[in-house]
């Protein structure tokens, strides 16, 4: 049966995937094609992570060459690396359990807990532990008290709101490894839905990792996490998750996969597009593992535009044009409006759904920028989920906390500040910021809006006093929690990596060092923290 989907893997990755499966003449042919096409010295992450499977295919065919000894050395390193990291994940699990925090081992670690033999067959970059969102701040502190240290993030500077933004996990270790565990509060980086986490815990099973009991997702849930994770631009991740799906299906020990439950999960949480393309990769090479028609059923759940979305998602994020960024956001929001297979009766609903999807993705629209700034201010003003904690909420467009403040990392950024119930009238807001001014840049232009009057346009240059002061009059909004909302638009943001300034890939604009309301400082880095 011919698939409706375009092949999600590029030829080089199809070859590696086929060679890594280690079954039959097709695997041997693929292995030989891979060895002939690239030297071992050019091996990248996907090759190293699948090396045990590639060597198994070579052994099956009796293939020995000048690199065989080196490849076997990599295989030994894979097992040792996996086993070494186990110490950290077991210690982390024990510390969290002692603190009364439930933790779920997901992805590759859960596979090892189902069948320890896979520790010698595939490499995991880290072990992923999932905790509930409400437990995340305390879980980080528990691990820090257990001598775990974070990598690349100052978690001690996190505010409560950081757990509700684009950040979904923190890499930590205490054995000196660069990455030993990832502490997650979302199983999937793109899915901010606490009911999914609750569902994973509700259906969890007990597994064994080197004699230690751990909690792992149910079989259908494990497959769903793997299938909904990658998009086609990340070919390494596509191969890794496709192999994980194959291994989970092969290691289930006679247990029957509840494919109806799998389908219900991925459709309920808007993951049918991702699951369809990932299962299609598996079904093309090992059709017996995937029920006939399942890929097409998942594909049919998606409304018109799915082929366009997949084509855009095949472009790496950093290389997408503004229209492509808008297209992905719009089509993803459109898919979220339909929870059942898209059929003839859904066409009348499409215009209304498209309008709602446009509103949800408007921040990416390439034109009408001042109007968009006001619109995203309105969206934030109406939102009630933002201020889960107290103080300043650095919303969309802000990066992780740093010693002296926070960078914006998108063209639009939102921050919100809770105000007490007694305060009336407009609030005088002052932001102390430092613009990103690399060599050769004399000024930085920005636009700000806080709910009163028109948008404010300003520019900060090298001759201005720093930090530059942004002064606004802000409207108080909200009912259950009253707040002020400040919307910023950066006109001259740049990626340091694009201009050779540094390896930082963020789209830097303003570095916010201080927030003051009516003369009272409500944010400085020293005041940040859970």
Coordinates of C-alpha atoms in Angstrom, one line a residue:
X1 CA 0.0 0.0 0.0
X2 CA 1.4 3.3 -1.1
X3 CA 1.7 5.9 1.7
X4 CA 0.0 9.3 1.4
X5 CA 2.9 11.0 3.2
X6 CA 6.1 12.2 1.7
X7 CA 9.1 10.3 3.0
X8 CA 10.1 12.2 6.2
X9 CA 13.7 10.9 6.1
X10 CA 16.4 12.1 3.6
X11 CA 18.2 9.3 1.7
X12 CA 21.3 9.4 4.0
X13 CA 19.1 8.8 7.0
X14 CA 17.0 6.2 5.4
X15 CA 20.2 4.3 4.7
X16 CA 21.3 4.6 8.3
X17 CA 17.9 3.6 9.7
X18 CA 17.8 0.6 7.4
X19 CA 21.3 -0.4 8.2
X20 CA 20.7 -0.1 12.0
X21 CA 17.7 -2.4 12.0
X22 CA 20.1 -5.3 11.2
X23 CA 17.6 -7.5 9.5
X24 CA 18.1 -9.3 6.2
X25 CA 19.9 -8.4 3.0
X26 CA 18.4 -4.9 2.8
X27 CA 20.1 -4.1 6.1
X28 CA 23.4 -5.5 4.8
X29 CA 23.1 -3.5 1.5
X30 CA 22.3 -0.3 3.5
X31 CA 25.3 -0.9 5.8
X32 CA 27.7 -1.3 2.8
X33 CA 26.2 1.8 1.2
X34 CA 26.8 3.8 4.4
X35 CA 30.4 2.6 4.7
X36 CA 31.1 3.5 1.1
X37 CA 29.5 6.9 1.3
X38 CA 31.2 8.5 4.3
X39 CA 34.4 7.9 6.3
X40 CA 34.1 6.9 10.0
X41 CA 36.0 10.1 10.9
X42 CA 33.0 12.1 9.6
X43 CA 30.6 10.2 11.9
X44 CA 28.0 12.5 13.6
X45 CA 25.7 12.0 16.5
X46 CA 23.2 9.8 14.8
X47 CA 26.0 7.4 13.7
X48 CA 27.5 7.2 17.2
X49 CA 24.1 6.7 18.8
X50 CA 23.3 3.8 16.5
X51 CA 26.8 2.3 16.3
X52 CA 25.9 -0.9 18.3
X53 CA 23.1 -1.6 15.8
X54 CA 25.4 -0.9 12.8
X55 CA 28.1 -3.2 14.2
X56 CA 25.4 -5.9 14.8
X57 CA 24.5 -5.7 11.1
X58 CA 28.2 -6.0 10.1
X59 CA 28.6 -9.0 12.4
X60 CA 25.5 -10.6 10.9
X61 CA 27.1 -10.2 7.4
X62 CA 30.6 -11.2 8.5
X63 CA 31.9 -7.8 7.4
X64 CA 35.3 -6.8 8.8
X65 CA 37.3 -3.8 7.7
X66 CA 40.0 -1.4 8.9
X67 CA 37.5 0.5 11.1
X68 CA 35.9 -2.5 12.7
X69 CA 38.1 -2.3 15.9
X70 CA 37.3 1.4 16.4
X71 CA 33.6 0.7 15.9
X72 CA 33.6 -2.0 18.5
X73 CA 35.4 0.4 20.8
X74 CA 32.5 2.8 20.3
X75 CA 30.0 0.0 21.2
X76 CA 31.8 -0.6 24.5
X77 CA 31.7 3.1 25.2
X78 CA 27.9 3.2 24.5
X79 CA 27.2 0.6 27.2
X80 CA 29.6 2.1 29.7
X81 CA 28.1 5.6 29.1
X82 CA 24.6 4.3 29.6
X83 CA 25.5 2.4 32.7
X84 CA 27.5 5.3 34.2
X85 CA 24.5 7.6 33.8
X86 CA 22.3 5.1 35.6
X87 CA 23.9 6.0 38.9
X88 CA 22.7 9.6 38.5
X89 CA 19.2 8.8 37.4
X90 CA 18.8 6.3 40.3
X91 CA 20.2 8.8 42.8
X92 CA 17.9 11.5 41.4
X93 CA 14.8 9.2 41.6
X94 CA 15.7 8.3 45.2
X95 CA 16.1 11.9 46.2
X96 CA 12.7 12.9 44.6
X97 CA 11.0 9.9 46.1
X98 CA 12.3 10.8 49.6
X99 CA 10.9 14.3 49.1
X100 CA 7.5 12.9 48.2
X101 CA 7.8 13.8 44.5
X102 CA 6.7 11.3 41.9
X103 CA 9.0 11.0 38.9
X104 CA 8.5 9.1 35.7
X105 CA 11.4 7.8 33.5
X106 CA 10.6 8.4 29.9
X107 CA 12.0 7.9 26.4
X108 CA 15.2 5.9 26.1
X109 CA 15.6 5.3 29.8
X110 CA 12.1 3.8 29.9
X111 CA 13.1 1.4 27.0
X112 CA 16.1 0.3 29.1
X113 CA 13.8 -0.4 32.0
X114 CA 11.6 -2.5 29.8
X115 CA 14.6 -4.5 28.5
X116 CA 18.1 -3.9 29.8
X117 CA 19.7 -5.6 26.8
X118 CA 19.0 -2.3 24.9
X119 CA 21.6 -0.6 27.0
X120 CA 24.2 -2.3 24.8
X121 CA 22.3 -1.6 21.6
X122 CA 21.7 2.1 21.6
X123 CA 23.1 5.2 23.2
X124 CA 21.0 7.7 25.1
X125 CA 22.4 11.2 25.5
X126 CA 20.8 11.5 28.9
X127 CA 18.0 9.9 31.0
X128 CA 14.8 11.9 31.1
X129 CA 12.8 12.2 34.3
X130 CA 9.3 13.7 34.2
X131 CA 7.7 15.4 37.2
X132 CA 4.4 17.2 37.5
X133 CA 4.5 20.9 36.7
X134 CA 3.4 21.8 40.2
X135 CA 6.4 19.8 41.6
X136 CA 9.0 21.2 39.2
X137 CA 10.4 24.1 41.3
X138 CA 10.7 21.9 44.4
X139 CA 12.1 19.0 42.4
X140 CA 14.9 21.3 41.1
X141 CA 15.7 22.4 44.6
X142 CA 15.7 18.8 45.9
X143 CA 18.2 17.8 43.2
X144 CA 20.4 20.8 44.0
X145 CA 20.4 19.8 47.7
X146 CA 21.4 16.3 46.5
X147 CA 24.5 17.8 44.8
X148 CA 23.1 17.8 41.3
X149 CA 24.2 20.7 39.2
X150 CA 22.5 22.2 36.1
X151 CA 24.2 22.7 32.8
X152 CA 23.6 25.8 30.8
X153 CA 20.9 27.3 33.1
X154 CA 21.0 29.1 36.4
X155 CA 18.1 27.3 37.9
X156 CA 18.6 29.0 41.2
X157 CA 17.5 32.2 39.4
X158 CA 14.3 30.7 38.0
X159 CA 11.1 32.4 38.9
X160 CA 7.8 30.5 39.1
X161 CA 6.8 31.7 35.7
X162 CA 9.8 30.1 34.0
X163 CA 8.2 26.7 34.3
X164 CA 5.2 28.0 32.2
X165 CA 7.2 29.3 29.2
X166 CA 9.2 27.6 26.4
X167 CA 11.6 25.9 28.8
X168 CA 10.4 22.3 29.4
X169 CA 13.5 20.6 31.0
X170 CA 16.8 21.2 32.7
X171 CA 20.0 19.1 32.2
X172 CA 21.6 18.1 35.5
X173 CA 24.3 15.7 36.8
X174 CA 26.4 15.1 39.8
X175 CA 28.9 12.6 38.3
X176 CA 30.7 15.2 36.3
X177 CA 29.1 14.2 33.0
X178 CA 28.0 17.0 30.7
X179 CA 24.5 15.6 30.7
X180 CA 23.3 12.8 32.9
X181 CA 19.6 13.5 33.4
X182 CA 17.1 15.9 32.0
X183 CA 14.4 16.9 34.6
X184 CA 11.2 17.5 32.6
X185 CA 8.0 19.1 33.6
X186 CA 6.6 18.6 30.1
X187 CA 7.1 15.3 28.3
X188 CA 7.0 17.0 24.9
X189 CA 8.6 20.5 24.4
X190 CA 5.7 21.7 22.3
X191 CA 2.8 20.3 24.4
X192 CA 2.0 22.6 27.4
X193 CA -0.9 20.5 28.8
X194 CA -0.8 19.3 32.3
X195 CA -3.6 16.8 31.7
X196 CA -1.1 14.8 29.5
X197 CA 1.3 14.6 32.3
X198 CA -1.5 13.4 34.6
X199 CA -2.5 10.8 32.1
X200 CA 1.1 9.5 31.9
X201 CA 1.3 9.1 35.7
X202 CA -2.2 7.5 35.9
X203 CA -1.3 4.8 33.5
X204 CA 2.4 4.3 34.5
X205 CA 4.0 0.9 35.1
X206 CA 6.9 -0.3 37.1
X207 CA 10.2 -1.2 35.4
X208 CA 13.6 -2.3 36.5
X209 CA 16.8 -0.4 35.6
X210 CA 19.9 -2.4 36.7
X211 CA 18.0 -3.9 39.7
X212 CA 16.4 -0.5 40.7
X213 CA 12.7 -0.1 40.4
X214 CA 11.5 2.9 38.4
X215 CA 8.2 4.3 37.1
X216 CA 7.8 4.2 33.3
X217 CA 4.9 5.1 31.0
X218 CA 2.5 2.5 29.8
X219 CA 3.2 0.9 26.5
X220 CA 0.8 3.0 24.4
X221 CA 1.9 6.2 26.2
X222 CA 5.6 5.3 25.6
X223 CA 5.0 4.9 21.9
X224 CA 3.0 8.2 21.8
X225 CA 5.8 10.2 23.4
X226 CA 8.3 8.8 20.9
X227 CA 6.0 9.3 17.9
X228 CA 4.9 12.8 18.7
X229 CA 8.4 14.1 19.5
X230 CA 10.3 14.9 16.3
X231 CA 9.7 17.1 13.2
X232 CA 11.3 16.4 9.8
X233 CA 13.9 19.2 10.1
X234 CA 15.6 17.2 12.9
X235 CA 16.7 14.1 11.0
X236 CA 18.8 12.8 13.9
X237 CA 15.9 12.9 16.2
X238 CA 13.6 11.3 13.5
X239 CA 16.0 8.3 13.3
X240 CA 16.4 8.0 17.0
X241 CA 12.7 8.1 17.8
X242 CA 11.9 5.7 14.9
X243 CA 14.4 3.2 16.3
X244 CA 12.9 3.7 19.7
X245 CA 9.5 2.9 18.4
X246 CA 10.9 -0.3 16.8
X247 CA 12.7 -1.3 20.0
X248 CA 9.6 -0.7 22.2
X249 CA 7.5 -2.8 19.9
X250 CA 10.1 -5.6 19.8
X251 CA 10.6 -5.6 23.5
X252 CA 7.1 -5.6 24.7
X253 CA 7.4 -9.2 26.0
X254 CA 4.2 -10.5 24.4
X255 CA 2.1 -7.6 25.7
X256 CA -0.4 -6.4 23.2
X257 CA -0.2 -2.8 22.1
X258 CA -3.5 -0.9 22.5
X259 CA -3.3 0.9 19.2
X260 CA -6.8 2.4 19.8
X261 CA -5.5 4.0 23.0
X262 CA -2.4 5.2 21.1
X263 CA -4.5 6.8 18.4
X264 CA -6.7 8.4 21.1
X265 CA -3.7 9.9 22.8
X266 CA -2.1 11.4 19.8
X267 CA -5.3 12.9 18.4
X268 CA -6.4 14.2 21.8
X269 CA -3.2 16.1 22.2
X270 CA -2.9 17.3 18.6
X271 CA 0.0 15.1 17.8
X272 CA -1.4 13.1 14.8
X273 CA 0.7 14.9 12.2
X274 CA 3.9 14.1 14.0
X275 CA 2.9 10.5 14.8
X276 CA 1.8 9.9 11.3
X277 CA 5.1 10.9 9.8
X278 CA 7.1 9.0 12.4
X279 CA 5.1 5.8 12.1
X280 CA 5.3 6.1 8.3
X281 CA 9.1 5.9 8.6
X282 CA 8.8 2.6 10.6
X283 CA 6.0 1.2 8.4
X284 CA 8.1 1.7 5.2
X285 CA 10.8 -0.5 6.5
X286 CA 9.0 -2.8 8.9
X287 CA 5.3 -2.9 7.9
X288 CA 4.5 -5.8 10.2
X289 CA 5.1 -3.6 13.3
X290 CA 2.5 -1.0 12.4
X291 CA -1.2 -1.8 11.9
X292 CA -2.3 -1.5 8.3
X293 CA -4.1 1.8 7.8
X294 CA -3.0 3.5 11.1
X295 CA -0.7 6.0 9.4
X296 CA -3.4 7.0 6.9
X297 CA -6.0 7.3 9.8
X298 CA -3.7 9.7 11.7
X299 CA -3.0 11.6 8.5
X300 CA -6.7 12.0 7.9
X301 CA -7.2 13.6 11.3
X302 CA -5.4 16.7 10.0
X303 CA -7.3 19.5 8.2
X304 CA -6.2 20.9 4.8
X305 CA -2.7 22.3 4.7
X306 CA -0.9 19.3 6.3
X307 CA 1.4 18.6 3.4
X308 CA 2.4 22.3 3.3
X309 CA 3.1 22.2 7.1
X310 CA 5.3 19.1 6.8
X311 CA 7.2 20.7 3.9
X312 CA 7.8 23.8 6.0
X313 CA 8.8 21.8 9.1
X314 CA 11.4 20.1 6.9
X315 CA 13.3 23.4 6.9
X316 CA 15.5 23.9 10.1
X317 CA 13.9 26.5 12.4
X318 CA 16.7 29.0 12.2
X319 CA 16.5 29.0 8.4
X320 CA 12.7 29.5 8.1
X321 CA 11.5 32.8 6.6
X322 CA 9.0 35.0 8.5
X323 CA 6.2 33.6 6.3
X324 CA 7.3 30.0 7.0
X325 CA 7.4 30.7 10.7
X326 CA 3.9 32.1 10.4
X327 CA 2.7 29.2 8.3
X328 CA 3.9 26.6 10.8
X329 CA 2.3 28.5 13.7
X330 CA -1.0 29.0 11.8
X331 CA -1.3 25.4 10.6
X332 CA -0.5 24.0 14.0
X333 CA -3.2 26.2 15.6
X334 CA -5.6 25.2 12.8
X335 CA -5.0 21.5 13.5
X336 CA -5.7 22.1 17.2
X337 CA -9.2 23.1 16.3
X338 CA -10.1 19.6 15.0
X339 CA -10.1 16.6 17.3
X340 CA -11.6 14.1 14.9
X341 CA -10.9 13.1 11.3
X342 CA -11.4 16.0 9.1
X343 CA -14.4 15.3 6.8
X344 CA -16.9 16.9 4.5
X345 CA -19.0 18.2 7.4
X346 CA -16.0 20.1 8.7
X347 CA -15.6 22.4 5.7
X348 CA -18.2 24.9 6.9
X349 CA -16.2 25.2 10.2
X350 CA -13.0 25.9 8.4
X351 CA -13.4 29.7 8.0
X352 CA -14.1 30.2 11.7
X353 CA -11.3 27.9 12.7
X354 CA -8.9 29.7 10.4
X355 CA -9.8 33.0 12.0
X356 CA -9.1 31.6 15.5
X357 CA -5.8 30.0 14.2
X358 CA -4.8 33.4 12.7
X359 CA -5.4 35.1 16.1
X360 CA -3.4 32.4 17.9
X361 CA -0.4 32.7 15.5
X362 CA -0.6 36.5 14.9
X363 CA 2.7 37.1 16.7
X364 CA 4.4 35.5 13.7
X365 CA 2.6 37.5 11.0
X366 CA 5.2 39.4 8.9
X367 CA 3.1 42.6 8.5
X368 CA 1.0 45.1 10.5
X369 CA 3.6 45.0 13.3
X370 CA 2.2 47.8 15.5
X371 CA -1.3 46.4 15.3
X372 CA 0.1 43.0 16.2
X373 CA 1.8 44.5 19.2
X374 CA -1.5 45.8 20.5
X375 CA -3.2 42.5 19.7
X376 CA -0.7 40.4 21.7
X377 CA -1.0 42.9 24.5
X378 CA -4.8 42.3 24.5
X379 CA -4.3 38.5 24.4
X380 CA -1.9 38.7 27.4
X381 CA -4.3 41.1 29.2
X382 CA -7.1 38.6 29.0
X383 CA -5.0 35.5 29.9
X384 CA -5.4 34.2 33.4
X385 CA -2.8 31.4 33.4
X386 CA 0.2 33.7 33.2
X387 CA 0.7 34.8 36.8
X388 CA 0.8 31.4 38.6
X389 CA 3.3 32.8 41.0
X390 CA 3.9 36.4 42.1
X391 CA 6.0 39.3 41.0
X392 CA 7.2 39.7 37.4
X393 CA 6.2 37.1 34.7
X394 CA 8.6 37.0 31.8
X395 CA 6.3 35.6 29.1
X396 CA 6.8 34.9 25.4
X397 CA 9.9 36.2 23.9
X398 CA 12.2 36.1 26.9
X399 CA 15.1 33.8 27.4
X400 CA 16.4 32.0 30.6
X401 CA 17.4 34.1 33.6
X402 CA 21.1 35.2 33.9
X403 CA 23.1 36.8 36.6
X404 CA 22.3 40.4 35.7
X405 CA 18.8 40.0 34.1
X406 CA 17.1 38.6 31.0
X407 CA 17.5 38.8 27.3
X408 CA 14.6 39.0 24.9
X409 CA 15.1 36.4 22.2
X410 CA 12.3 37.1 19.7
X411 CA 11.0 40.1 17.9
X412 CA 8.0 40.4 20.3
X413 CA 8.2 40.0 24.0
X414 CA 5.7 40.2 26.9
X415 CA 6.2 40.8 30.6
X416 CA 3.5 41.1 33.2
X417 CA 3.6 42.3 36.8
X418 CA 1.0 41.5 39.4
X419 CA -0.4 44.5 41.3
X420 CA -2.4 44.5 44.6
X421 CA -6.2 44.8 44.6
X422 CA -6.1 48.3 46.2
X423 CA -4.1 50.0 43.4
X424 CA -6.2 52.2 41.0
X425 CA -5.5 54.1 37.9
X426 CA -2.5 53.9 35.5
X427 CA 0.8 52.6 36.8
X428 CA 4.1 54.3 36.0
X429 CA 6.4 51.5 34.7
X430 CA 10.1 51.9 34.1
X431 CA 12.3 49.2 32.5
X432 CA 16.1 49.5 32.8
X433 CA 17.5 47.7 29.7
X434 CA 20.7 47.3 27.8
X435 CA 20.2 46.9 24.0
X436 CA 22.2 44.4 21.9
X437 CA 24.7 46.7 20.1
X438 CA 27.4 44.6 18.5
X439 CA 30.4 46.3 16.9
X440 CA 29.3 48.5 14.0
X441 CA 25.8 49.1 15.4
X442 CA 25.1 52.6 16.7
X443 CA 21.5 52.3 17.8
X444 CA 18.7 49.9 18.7
X445 CA 15.1 50.7 17.8
X446 CA 12.1 49.3 19.7
X447 CA 8.4 49.8 20.2
X448 CA 6.5 49.4 23.4
X449 CA 2.8 49.4 24.5
X450 CA 1.2 49.0 27.9
X451 CA -2.5 49.5 27.1
X452 CA -2.8 53.3 27.1
X453 CA -2.6 55.5 24.1
X454 CA -0.6 54.6 21.0
X455 CA 2.5 52.6 20.8
X456 CA 5.7 54.3 21.9
X457 CA 8.6 54.3 19.5
X458 CA 12.1 54.9 20.8
X459 CA 15.8 54.2 20.1
X460 CA 18.7 53.5 22.4
X461 CA 22.2 54.4 21.1
X462 CA 25.8 54.2 22.1
X463 CA 25.7 57.8 23.3
X464 CA 22.8 57.2 25.7
X465 CA 23.2 56.4 29.4
X466 CA 23.1 52.7 30.2
X467 CA 21.0 51.0 31.3
X468 CA 18.5 52.7 29.0
X469 CA 15.3 53.7 30.7
X470 CA 11.9 52.8 29.1
X471 CA 9.1 54.8 30.8
X472 CA 5.5 53.8 30.1
X473 CA 2.1 54.5 31.6
X474 CA 0.4 51.1 32.0
X475 CA -3.2 50.1 32.3
X476 CA -4.3 47.8 35.1
X477 CA -6.1 44.7 33.8
X478 CA -7.4 41.4 35.1
X479 CA -10.0 40.4 37.7
X480 CA -9.0 37.3 39.7
X481 CA -5.4 38.6 39.5
X482 CA -4.8 42.2 38.6
X483 CA -1.7 43.0 36.6
X484 CA -0.1 45.3 34.2
X485 CA 1.2 44.0 30.8
X486 CA 4.1 45.5 28.8
X487 CA 4.5 44.4 25.2
X488 CA 7.8 45.0 23.4
X489 CA 8.7 44.9 19.8
X490 CA 12.4 44.8 18.9
X491 CA 13.2 46.2 15.4
X492 CA 16.9 45.6 15.4
X493 CA 17.4 42.3 17.1
X494 CA 20.2 40.0 15.8
X495 CA 21.6 36.5 16.3
X496 CA 25.3 36.8 17.5
X497 CA 26.1 33.6 15.7
X498 CA 24.9 35.1 12.4
X499 CA 27.2 38.0 12.6
X500 CA 30.3 36.2 14.0
X501 CA 30.0 38.0 17.3
X502 CA 29.7 34.7 19.4
X503 CA 28.2 31.2 19.2
X504 CA 25.0 32.4 20.9
X505 CA 22.1 31.4 18.6
X506 CA 19.4 33.5 20.3
X507 CA 17.8 36.4 18.6
X508 CA 19.0 39.0 21.0
X509 CA 17.3 42.4 21.5
X510 CA 17.0 43.9 25.0
X511 CA 18.6 42.8 28.2
X512 CA 16.2 43.7 31.0
X513 CA 18.0 44.5 34.3
X514 CA 15.3 46.1 36.4
X515 CA 11.5 46.6 36.5
X516 CA 10.1 49.5 38.6
X517 CA 6.4 50.2 39.3
X518 CA 5.4 53.6 40.7
X519 CA 8.9 54.1 42.0
X520 CA 9.1 50.6 43.7
X521 CA 11.6 48.0 42.3
X522 CA 9.7 44.8 41.6
X523 CA 12.5 43.0 39.7
X524 CA 16.2 42.7 39.9
X525 CA 18.2 39.5 39.4
X526 CA 18.9 39.3 43.1
X527 CA 15.1 39.3 43.7
X528 CA 14.5 36.4 41.3
X529 CA 14.0 32.8 42.3
X530 CA 11.2 30.4 43.1

